[in-house]
Short mmCIF file of C-alpha atoms and ligand atoms in Angstrom, two decimals:
data_model
loop_
_atom_site.label_atom_id
_atom_site.label_comp_id
_atom_site.label_asym_id
_atom_site.label_seq_id
_atom_site.Cartn_x
_atom_site.Cartn_y
_atom_site.Cartn_z
CA UNK A 664 -27.36 -26.78 -6.61
CA UNK A 665 -24.81 -26.01 -9.28
CA UNK A 666 -22.61 -22.99 -8.65
CA UNK A 667 -21.19 -20.76 -11.35
CA UNK A 668 -17.66 -21.45 -10.12
CA UNK A 669 -16.24 -23.84 -7.53
CA UNK A 670 -12.72 -23.42 -6.18
CA UNK A 671 -11.83 -26.81 -4.79
CA UNK A 672 -9.11 -28.41 -2.68
CA UNK A 673 -7.29 -25.23 -1.72
CA UNK A 674 -6.13 -24.08 1.69
CA UNK A 675 -8.60 -21.29 2.45
CA UNK A 676 -6.93 -18.64 4.61
CA UNK A 677 -8.52 -15.51 6.05
CA UNK A 678 -7.68 -13.42 9.11
CA UNK A 679 -9.80 -15.83 11.17
CA UNK A 680 -9.80 -19.17 9.35
CA UNK A 681 -7.35 -21.63 7.88
CA UNK A 682 -8.71 -24.88 6.45
CA UNK A 683 -8.63 -27.07 3.37
CA UNK A 684 -11.95 -26.97 1.59
CA UNK A 685 -13.94 -25.49 -1.24
CA UNK A 686 -15.81 -22.37 -2.14
CA UNK A 687 -18.93 -21.98 -4.29
CA UNK A 688 -19.42 -18.73 -6.21
CA UNK A 689 -22.58 -17.37 -7.82
CA UNK A 690 -22.28 -14.21 -9.87
CA UNK A 691 -20.13 -11.67 -8.06
CA UNK A 692 -20.43 -13.20 -4.60
CA UNK A 693 -19.38 -16.15 -2.51
CA UNK A 694 -22.40 -18.42 -1.97
CA UNK A 695 -20.94 -21.09 0.28
CA UNK A 696 -17.79 -22.51 1.86
CA UNK A 697 -17.15 -26.05 2.93
CA UNK A 698 -14.38 -27.78 4.84
CA UNK A 699 -14.98 -30.93 2.85
CA UNK A 700 -13.60 -31.41 -0.63
CA UNK A 701 -15.59 -32.84 -3.57
CA UNK A 702 -19.03 -31.85 -2.27
CA UNK A 703 -19.81 -28.81 -4.45
CA UNK A 704 -20.40 -28.88 -8.17
CA UNK A 705 -19.95 -25.95 -10.50
CA UNK A 706 -20.23 -25.01 -14.15
CA UNK A 707 -16.54 -24.18 -13.85
CA UNK A 708 -14.29 -25.92 -11.36
CA UNK A 709 -10.84 -24.65 -10.44
CA UNK A 710 -8.49 -27.11 -8.81
CA UNK A 711 -6.57 -25.27 -6.08
CA UNK A 712 -5.02 -28.31 -4.42
CA UNK A 713 -1.83 -27.42 -2.50
CA UNK A 714 -2.48 -23.74 -3.14
CA UNK A 715 -3.56 -20.90 -0.90
CA UNK A 716 -6.94 -19.22 -1.45
CA UNK A 717 -7.06 -15.81 0.26
CA UNK A 718 -9.25 -12.71 0.13
CA UNK A 719 -7.90 -10.12 -2.36
CA UNK A 720 -5.37 -7.68 -0.96
CA UNK A 721 -5.98 -3.95 -0.46
CA UNK A 722 -3.06 -1.56 -0.84
CA UNK A 723 -4.08 1.81 0.58
CA UNK A 724 -0.89 3.70 -0.28
CA UNK A 725 0.23 3.83 -3.92
CA UNK A 726 1.35 6.47 -6.43
CA UNK A 727 0.29 5.56 -9.98
CA UNK A 728 1.28 9.02 -11.35
CA UNK A 729 -1.79 9.29 -13.55
CA UNK A 730 -2.72 11.76 -14.98
CA UNK A 731 0.26 13.78 -16.03
CA UNK A 732 3.37 11.96 -14.83
CA UNK A 733 2.74 8.80 -16.80
CA UNK A 734 6.33 8.30 -17.87
CA UNK A 735 6.67 6.78 -14.40
CA UNK A 736 3.45 4.76 -14.23
CA UNK A 737 -0.18 4.89 -15.28
CA UNK A 738 -3.37 3.29 -14.03
CA UNK A 739 -3.05 0.38 -16.48
CA UNK A 740 0.58 -0.55 -15.77
CA UNK A 741 0.27 0.11 -12.04
CA UNK A 742 -2.93 -1.90 -11.66
CA UNK A 743 -1.53 -4.72 -13.81
CA UNK A 744 1.42 -5.04 -11.41
CA UNK A 745 -1.03 -4.80 -8.51
CA UNK A 746 -3.13 -7.67 -9.89
CA UNK A 747 0.02 -9.77 -10.32
CA UNK A 748 0.63 -9.20 -6.64
CA UNK A 749 -2.89 -10.29 -5.68
CA UNK A 750 -3.99 -6.71 -5.00
CA UNK A 751 -7.66 -6.12 -5.87
CA UNK A 752 -8.07 -2.54 -4.58
CA UNK A 753 -5.63 0.35 -4.40
CA UNK A 754 -5.85 3.84 -2.90
CA UNK A 755 -3.93 6.34 -5.01
CA UNK A 756 -2.11 9.26 -3.40
CA UNK A 757 -2.77 12.89 -4.44
CA UNK A 758 0.78 13.79 -5.45
CA UNK A 759 3.32 12.73 -8.08
CA UNK A 760 0.61 13.31 -10.68
CA UNK A 761 -0.36 16.43 -12.65
CA UNK A 762 -2.60 18.14 -11.77
CA UNK A 763 -2.13 17.39 -8.09
CA UNK A 764 -5.33 16.08 -6.51
CA UNK A 765 -6.24 19.17 -4.50
CA UNK A 766 -9.76 20.13 -5.57
CA UNK A 767 -12.94 18.79 -7.12
CA UNK A 768 -11.76 19.24 -10.74
CA UNK A 769 -8.44 17.44 -10.27
CA UNK A 770 -10.18 14.70 -8.30
CA UNK A 771 -12.60 14.21 -11.20
CA UNK A 772 -9.72 14.20 -13.70
CA UNK A 773 -7.97 11.44 -11.80
CA UNK A 774 -11.17 9.49 -11.48
CA UNK A 775 -11.60 9.64 -15.28
CA UNK A 776 -8.03 8.43 -15.84
CA UNK A 777 -8.57 5.49 -13.49
CA UNK A 778 -11.97 4.65 -14.97
CA UNK A 779 -10.36 4.34 -18.40
CA UNK A 780 -7.43 2.14 -17.41
CA UNK A 781 -7.50 0.57 -13.96
CA UNK A 782 -7.99 -3.22 -13.91
CA UNK A 783 -8.40 -3.41 -10.12
CA UNK A 784 -10.77 -1.38 -7.93
CA UNK A 785 -9.58 1.98 -6.71
CA UNK A 786 -9.96 4.68 -4.12
CA UNK A 787 -8.47 8.13 -4.44
CA UNK A 788 -6.86 10.27 -1.76
CA UNK A 789 -7.23 14.05 -1.71
CA UNK A 790 -4.37 16.29 -0.67
CA UNK A 791 -4.08 18.99 1.98
CA UNK A 792 -1.47 21.68 1.25
CA UNK A 793 -0.91 25.14 2.66
CA UNK A 794 -3.87 26.86 0.98
CA UNK A 795 -6.65 24.41 0.03
CA UNK A 796 -8.42 23.46 3.26
CA UNK A 797 -11.63 24.91 1.78
CA UNK A 798 -11.51 22.31 -0.99
CA UNK A 799 -11.66 19.28 1.29
CA UNK A 800 -15.43 19.26 1.59
CA UNK A 801 -15.96 19.01 -2.17
CA UNK A 802 -13.42 16.19 -2.51
CA UNK A 803 -15.02 14.41 0.42
CA UNK A 804 -18.38 14.66 -1.37
CA UNK A 805 -16.73 13.05 -4.42
CA UNK A 806 -15.71 10.08 -2.27
CA UNK A 807 -12.12 10.86 -1.25
CA UNK A 808 -10.55 8.01 0.69
CA UNK A 809 -8.89 10.43 3.12
CA UNK A 810 -6.54 13.43 2.99
CA UNK A 811 -2.77 13.29 2.73
CA UNK A 812 -0.49 15.94 4.16
CA UNK A 813 3.25 16.32 4.71
CA UNK A 814 5.33 17.87 7.48
CA UNK A 815 8.28 18.19 5.10
CA UNK A 816 9.11 19.25 1.57
CA UNK A 817 7.10 17.23 -0.96
CA UNK A 818 7.82 19.10 -4.19
CA UNK A 819 7.47 22.75 -5.17
CA UNK A 820 3.76 22.40 -5.91
CA UNK A 821 2.62 20.15 -3.05
CA UNK A 822 3.36 22.83 -0.44
CA UNK A 823 3.66 21.14 2.89
CA UNK A 824 1.39 22.10 5.74
CA UNK A 825 2.66 24.08 8.72
CA UNK A 826 1.16 23.70 12.17
CA UNK A 827 -1.70 26.15 11.57
CA UNK A 828 -2.74 24.44 8.35
CA UNK A 829 -2.50 20.98 9.89
CA UNK A 830 -4.68 22.12 12.76
CA UNK A 831 -7.25 23.53 10.31
CA UNK A 832 -7.04 20.31 8.29
CA UNK A 833 -7.65 18.18 11.37
CA UNK A 834 -10.68 20.29 12.34
CA UNK A 835 -12.09 20.10 8.81
CA UNK A 836 -11.55 16.35 8.36
CA UNK A 837 -13.20 15.77 11.74
CA UNK A 838 -16.20 17.85 10.66
CA UNK A 839 -16.36 15.85 7.41
CA UNK A 840 -16.09 12.52 9.28
CA UNK A 841 -12.89 11.49 7.50
CA UNK A 842 -9.19 11.41 8.39
CA UNK A 843 -5.74 12.73 7.59
CA UNK A 844 -2.84 10.51 6.58
CA UNK A 845 0.48 12.18 7.28
CA UNK A 846 4.03 11.74 6.06
CA UNK A 847 5.91 12.44 9.30
CA UNK A 848 9.36 13.96 8.82
CA UNK A 849 10.21 17.33 10.31
CA UNK A 850 11.42 19.81 7.67
CA UNK A 851 13.36 22.05 10.09
CA UNK A 852 15.27 19.06 11.46
CA UNK A 853 16.02 17.71 7.99
CA UNK A 854 17.52 21.09 7.08
CA UNK A 855 19.44 21.39 10.31
CA UNK A 856 20.94 17.89 10.02
CA UNK A 857 21.67 18.44 6.32
CA UNK A 858 23.66 21.59 7.09
CA UNK A 859 25.58 19.91 9.92
CA UNK A 860 26.39 16.72 7.99
CA UNK A 861 29.67 16.30 6.10
CA UNK A 862 28.92 16.59 2.38
CA UNK A 863 31.36 13.83 1.35
CA UNK A 864 29.06 11.07 0.07
CA UNK A 865 25.61 11.83 -1.25
CA UNK A 866 24.16 8.67 0.25
CA UNK A 867 25.63 9.21 3.72
CA UNK A 868 24.49 12.81 3.62
CA UNK A 869 20.98 11.64 2.80
CA UNK A 870 20.96 9.25 5.76
CA UNK A 871 22.47 11.89 8.06
CA UNK A 872 19.76 14.38 7.20
CA UNK A 873 16.90 11.85 7.53
CA UNK A 874 17.92 10.61 10.98
CA UNK A 875 15.49 8.90 13.33
CA UNK A 876 14.69 12.13 15.22
CA UNK A 877 13.37 13.64 12.00
CA UNK A 878 10.58 11.05 12.00
CA UNK A 879 9.98 10.72 15.74
CA UNK A 880 9.75 14.49 16.33
CA UNK A 881 7.30 15.00 13.46
CA UNK A 882 5.23 12.04 14.66
CA UNK A 883 5.06 13.42 18.19
CA UNK A 884 3.94 16.82 16.85
CA UNK A 885 1.16 15.50 14.62
CA UNK A 886 -0.12 13.16 17.34
CA UNK A 887 -0.36 16.20 19.63
CA UNK A 888 -2.42 18.07 17.02
CA UNK A 889 -4.70 15.08 16.42
CA UNK A 890 -5.28 14.72 20.15
CA UNK A 891 -5.88 18.47 20.61
CA UNK A 892 -8.49 18.52 17.84
CA UNK A 893 -10.00 15.08 18.57
CA UNK A 894 -9.44 14.10 14.94
CA UNK A 895 -8.52 10.87 13.18
CA UNK A 896 -4.85 10.53 12.22
CA UNK A 897 -3.24 7.84 10.10
CA UNK A 898 0.54 7.69 10.25
CA UNK A 899 1.90 6.73 6.84
CA UNK A 900 4.93 4.46 6.32
CA UNK A 901 6.36 4.19 9.83
CA UNK A 902 9.99 3.12 9.48
CA UNK A 903 10.76 2.88 13.21
CA UNK A 904 9.39 0.84 16.12
CA UNK A 905 9.45 4.07 18.18
CA UNK A 906 6.91 5.64 15.80
CA UNK A 907 4.60 2.64 16.11
CA UNK A 908 4.94 2.74 19.91
CA UNK A 909 4.04 6.44 20.02
CA UNK A 910 0.94 5.79 17.92
CA UNK A 911 -0.12 2.90 20.14
CA UNK A 912 0.44 4.81 23.32
CA UNK A 913 -1.72 7.67 22.05
CA UNK A 914 -4.39 5.22 20.98
CA UNK A 915 -4.34 3.49 24.36
CA UNK A 916 -5.06 6.93 25.79
CA UNK A 917 -8.11 7.30 23.57
CA UNK A 918 -6.73 9.05 20.48
CA UNK A 919 -8.03 8.06 17.03
CA UNK A 920 -4.71 6.97 15.59
CA UNK A 921 -3.68 4.23 13.19
CA UNK A 922 -0.31 3.37 11.68
CA UNK A 923 0.99 1.50 8.64
CA UNK A 924 4.41 0.23 7.67
CA UNK A 925 5.80 -0.90 4.31
CA UNK A 926 7.83 -3.89 3.14
CA UNK A 927 10.92 -1.79 2.45
CA UNK A 928 11.24 -1.21 6.21
CA UNK A 929 10.89 -4.93 6.90
CA UNK A 930 13.19 -6.33 4.23
CA UNK A 931 16.07 -3.88 3.87
CA UNK A 932 18.63 -2.10 6.04
CA UNK A 933 20.98 0.84 5.46
CA UNK A 934 23.62 -1.74 4.49
CA UNK A 935 21.34 -2.80 1.63
CA UNK A 936 20.94 0.86 0.68
CA UNK A 937 24.72 1.20 0.31
CA UNK A 938 24.72 -1.93 -1.87
CA UNK A 939 21.58 -1.27 -3.98
CA UNK A 940 21.65 2.53 -4.10
CA UNK A 941 19.03 4.49 -6.07
CA UNK A 942 16.28 1.88 -6.46
CA UNK A 943 16.09 1.60 -2.63
CA UNK A 944 16.00 5.35 -1.96
CA UNK A 945 12.82 6.35 -0.15
CA UNK A 946 11.75 8.67 2.66
CA UNK A 947 11.78 7.95 5.51
CA UNK A 948 14.85 5.90 4.59
CA UNK A 949 15.39 2.23 5.40
CA UNK A 950 16.88 1.80 8.89
CA UNK A 951 19.19 -0.54 10.81
CA UNK A 952 18.72 -4.21 11.68
CA UNK A 953 17.40 -3.42 15.15
CA UNK A 954 14.59 -1.27 13.71
CA UNK A 955 13.72 -3.99 11.18
CA UNK A 956 13.51 -6.66 13.90
CA UNK A 957 11.46 -4.33 16.10
CA UNK A 958 8.91 -3.72 13.34
CA UNK A 959 8.54 -7.47 12.71
CA UNK A 960 7.83 -8.01 16.42
CA UNK A 961 5.24 -5.24 16.35
CA UNK A 962 3.58 -6.74 13.27
CA UNK A 963 3.39 -10.11 15.01
CA UNK A 964 2.00 -8.55 18.18
CA UNK A 965 -0.75 -6.68 16.33
CA UNK A 966 0.63 -3.20 17.08
CA UNK A 967 0.63 -2.10 13.42
CA UNK A 968 -2.77 -1.58 11.79
CA UNK A 969 -1.94 -2.67 8.26
CA UNK A 970 0.73 -2.79 5.59
CA UNK A 971 0.91 -0.93 2.28
CA UNK A 972 3.52 -0.77 -0.46
CA UNK A 973 3.95 3.01 -0.85
CA UNK A 974 4.54 2.03 -4.48
CA UNK A 975 6.18 5.13 -5.96
CA UNK A 976 7.97 4.26 -9.18
CA UNK A 977 10.36 6.24 -11.35
CA UNK A 978 12.29 5.78 -14.56
CA UNK A 979 15.67 4.05 -14.55
CA UNK A 980 17.27 7.39 -15.33
CA UNK A 981 15.65 8.94 -12.25
CA UNK A 982 17.10 6.09 -10.14
CA UNK A 983 20.48 5.95 -11.86
CA UNK A 984 23.79 5.51 -10.05
CA UNK A 985 25.14 8.20 -12.43
CA UNK A 986 23.12 10.84 -10.60
CA UNK A 987 24.26 12.54 -7.39
CA UNK A 988 22.31 10.68 -4.68
CA UNK A 989 20.52 13.87 -3.64
CA UNK A 990 18.94 14.02 -7.11
CA UNK A 991 17.82 10.39 -7.24
CA UNK A 992 14.03 10.06 -7.04
CA UNK A 993 12.88 8.82 -3.64
CA UNK A 994 10.28 6.08 -3.97
CA UNK A 995 10.09 2.30 -4.27
CA UNK A 996 8.72 0.26 -7.15
CA UNK A 997 7.17 -2.59 -5.17
CA UNK A 998 3.42 -3.21 -5.34
CA UNK A 999 3.87 -6.35 -7.42
CA UNK A 1000 5.89 -8.12 -4.73
CA UNK A 1001 4.55 -7.08 -1.33
CA UNK A 1002 2.75 -10.33 -0.57
CA UNK A 1003 5.42 -12.59 -2.05
CA UNK A 1004 8.12 -10.74 -0.11
CA UNK A 1005 6.38 -10.82 3.26
CA UNK A 1006 5.19 -14.39 2.75
CA UNK A 1007 8.80 -15.42 2.12
CA UNK A 1008 10.52 -13.29 4.75
CA UNK A 1009 7.75 -13.33 7.35
CA UNK A 1010 5.61 -16.46 7.10
CA UNK A 1011 8.19 -18.96 5.80
CA UNK A 1012 10.67 -17.87 8.50
CA UNK A 1013 8.05 -18.12 11.25
CA UNK A 1014 8.12 -14.44 12.14
CA UNK A 1015 4.38 -13.98 11.59
CA UNK A 1016 1.55 -16.36 10.82
CA UNK A 1017 -0.14 -16.52 7.44
CA UNK A 1018 -3.47 -15.52 8.99
CA UNK A 1019 -1.73 -12.43 10.42
CA UNK A 1020 -0.30 -11.49 7.03
CA UNK A 1021 -3.73 -11.88 5.43
CA UNK A 1022 -5.19 -9.70 8.18
CA UNK A 1023 -2.58 -6.99 7.61
CA UNK A 1024 -2.97 -6.83 3.83
CA UNK A 1025 -6.66 -7.69 3.44
CA UNK A 1026 -9.03 -7.76 6.43
CA UNK A 1027 -7.52 -4.76 8.24
CA UNK A 1028 -7.28 -2.34 5.29
CA UNK A 1029 -10.79 -3.46 4.24
CA UNK A 1030 -12.11 -2.67 7.72
CA UNK A 1031 -10.19 0.63 7.72
CA UNK A 1032 -11.99 1.52 4.46
CA UNK A 1033 -15.41 0.39 5.79
CA UNK A 1034 -15.50 -2.39 3.20
CA UNK A 1035 -15.38 -5.37 5.57
CA UNK A 1036 -16.89 -8.02 5.33
CA UNK A 1037 -17.88 -7.36 1.73
CA UNK A 1038 -14.12 -7.27 1.10
CA UNK A 1039 -11.22 -8.58 3.14
CA UNK A 1040 -12.58 -12.01 3.96
CA UNK A 1041 -14.09 -15.12 2.38
CA UNK A 1042 -17.54 -15.94 3.68
CA UNK A 1043 -21.03 -16.41 2.26
CA UNK A 1044 -22.26 -13.01 1.08
CA UNK A 1045 -18.77 -11.55 0.64
CA UNK A 1046 -17.60 -10.53 -2.81
CA UNK A 1047 -15.87 -13.30 -4.74
CA UNK A 1048 -12.68 -11.20 -4.74
CA UNK A 1049 -9.75 -13.44 -3.98
CA UNK A 1050 -6.27 -14.67 -4.81
CA UNK A 1051 -4.95 -18.14 -5.54
CA UNK A 1052 -1.29 -18.41 -4.56
CA UNK A 1053 1.02 -21.28 -5.40
CA UNK A 1054 3.49 -21.49 -2.49
CA UNK A 1055 5.62 -24.27 -3.97
CA UNK A 1056 7.26 -22.46 -6.85
CA UNK A 1057 10.39 -20.36 -6.25
CA UNK A 1058 10.10 -17.02 -8.04
CA UNK A 1059 13.10 -14.91 -8.92
CA UNK A 1060 12.44 -11.22 -9.51
CA UNK A 1061 14.02 -10.17 -12.79
CA UNK A 1062 13.66 -7.06 -14.91
CA UNK A 1063 11.49 -9.12 -17.27
CA UNK A 1064 9.10 -10.12 -14.48
CA UNK A 1065 8.29 -6.48 -13.63
CA UNK A 1066 4.91 -5.42 -15.01
CA UNK A 1067 5.28 -1.80 -13.98
CA UNK A 1068 6.15 0.77 -16.63
CA UNK A 1069 9.79 1.06 -15.54
CA UNK A 1070 11.93 -1.95 -14.90
CA UNK A 1071 13.83 -0.89 -11.82
CA UNK A 1072 13.18 -2.14 -8.30
CA UNK A 1073 15.18 -2.99 -5.17
CA UNK A 1074 13.53 -6.43 -5.35
CA UNK A 1075 15.40 -7.42 -8.53
CA UNK A 1076 17.49 -10.50 -7.73
CA UNK A 1077 15.38 -11.56 -4.73
CA UNK A 1078 14.01 -15.08 -4.79
CA UNK A 1079 10.54 -15.45 -3.28
CA UNK A 1080 8.69 -18.55 -2.23
CA UNK A 1081 5.63 -18.86 -4.43
CA UNK A 1082 3.69 -16.62 -6.77
CA UNK A 1083 0.17 -15.44 -7.45
CA UNK A 1084 -1.53 -17.88 -9.81
CA UNK A 1085 -4.92 -16.20 -10.21
CA UNK A 1086 -6.55 -12.95 -9.13
CA UNK A 1087 -10.36 -12.69 -9.08
CA UNK A 1088 -12.59 -9.66 -8.61
CA UNK A 1089 -16.37 -9.98 -8.13
CA UNK A 1090 -16.48 -13.48 -9.58
CA UNK A 1091 -14.31 -12.65 -12.62
CA UNK A 1092 -10.84 -14.02 -13.22
CA UNK A 1093 -8.98 -10.77 -13.95
CA UNK A 1094 -5.49 -12.18 -14.35
CA UNK A 1095 -3.53 -15.40 -14.17
CA UNK A 1096 -0.04 -16.73 -14.42
CA UNK A 1097 0.72 -18.17 -17.83
CA UNK A 1098 3.94 -19.77 -19.08
CA UNK A 1099 5.66 -16.45 -19.69
CA UNK A 1100 4.31 -14.40 -16.81
CA UNK A 1101 1.18 -12.89 -15.35
CA UNK A 1102 -1.49 -11.94 -17.92
CA UNK A 1103 -4.48 -9.66 -17.46
CA UNK A 1104 -7.75 -11.13 -18.76
CA UNK A 1105 -10.08 -8.14 -18.51
CA UNK A 1106 -10.27 -4.90 -20.44
CA UNK A 1107 -8.61 -1.72 -19.12
CA UNK A 1108 -11.21 0.02 -16.97
CA UNK A 1109 -12.61 -3.18 -15.45
CA UNK A 1110 -11.80 -1.83 -11.99
CA UNK A 1111 -14.46 0.19 -10.19
CA UNK A 1112 -14.31 3.34 -8.13
CA UNK A 1113 -14.79 2.58 -4.46
CA UNK A 1114 -15.77 5.93 -3.01
CA UNK A 1115 -15.82 6.64 0.70
CA UNK A 1116 -19.31 8.12 0.52
CA UNK A 1117 -21.42 7.12 3.54
CA UNK A 1118 -24.77 7.38 1.72
CA UNK A 1119 -23.67 4.98 -1.00
CA UNK A 1120 -22.45 2.22 1.29
ZN1 ZN B 1298 3.76 7.70 -0.53
#
């Protein structure tokens, strides 16, 4: 038998397996795997010797700002950076775009924008604000990934949900067999700490008003509501081991709770924030060394469900040191480097295994999205959606290496071990590393909508 494509000699790593071998691909799917090398023949053969071959990554928390806020990012630039990071599916958040994704029409508008430009596959979140709970059903019918809500200020338009609205949202998402993903910071506490804090330095004032209690109190409150309504809750971007522990404790008691963290909480501390400033501003903020070490331990021990970038870019001006820190945009430009960063700081240092990292960024988010084992692993019958990573080459992040629309990021200056060589989706090479950087090889719009519609699975 001659396969369309054979990937040979690579180290094939999934959440369950790690072996040197080869993979035969026919059309969009994986046909066979072998732990011997030189057995399969293909019309095209890719030599992956000394490289890692892994299932494509899924990043379930990104803000690509399209439509309407495309001076920050759009579906083409965002998905190009994603592909360069080995990401083959993203889930785009319902805010930081215009119109906000709060009803059927705005959901359809975003879907059109993505269909035109996205080079990787995509899911779309809907939003829950103070007055749109009646719109959730229609967005769910359109295939919404889940519904995002805030317990704190999230812009004048994205009016955050109070307790009554959250409770209604939980009841509705349960009825619709979906879930809520919540940004957990308590608005009353933020305001109280902000008023009490000395106003001297903008950055210190920011940290004072986003203290740990802000996140832990909000987390405790939303867990209570999820438990009371028997609904599914996903805790977005946990920055503290205490938040992860609360989620696990509730789950051990039968609650339907999952939790993610992001690389910014694993790679940076408040000391780094004082050094880097604007490009590292995000909420919740980065924490101290103890919190960072605690999160790494929890990742290793399987207490965190998956990782996501919370990619939320801005222009250089919006991140500028010239601005008062309170006016700097909060959000990290980072989807391009999540795997490289955690491979370098987690796997190469021995903090977590490579199979664990692949689980956290591929198998687990695929399972969370009901896409496993079509996605998130490499086995016969799975989609030929995978990444070839060259772990030997040191990679320095420079402004020039950023493929996002705006060339600011807290990762600039970091040196990572290795880089993504090739990204494949459904048997097609969609991008590869050339002499002068990562190049996309498919047309804008190659990516497909991956709707969470039970009937269509
Ligand atoms: Zn976010």
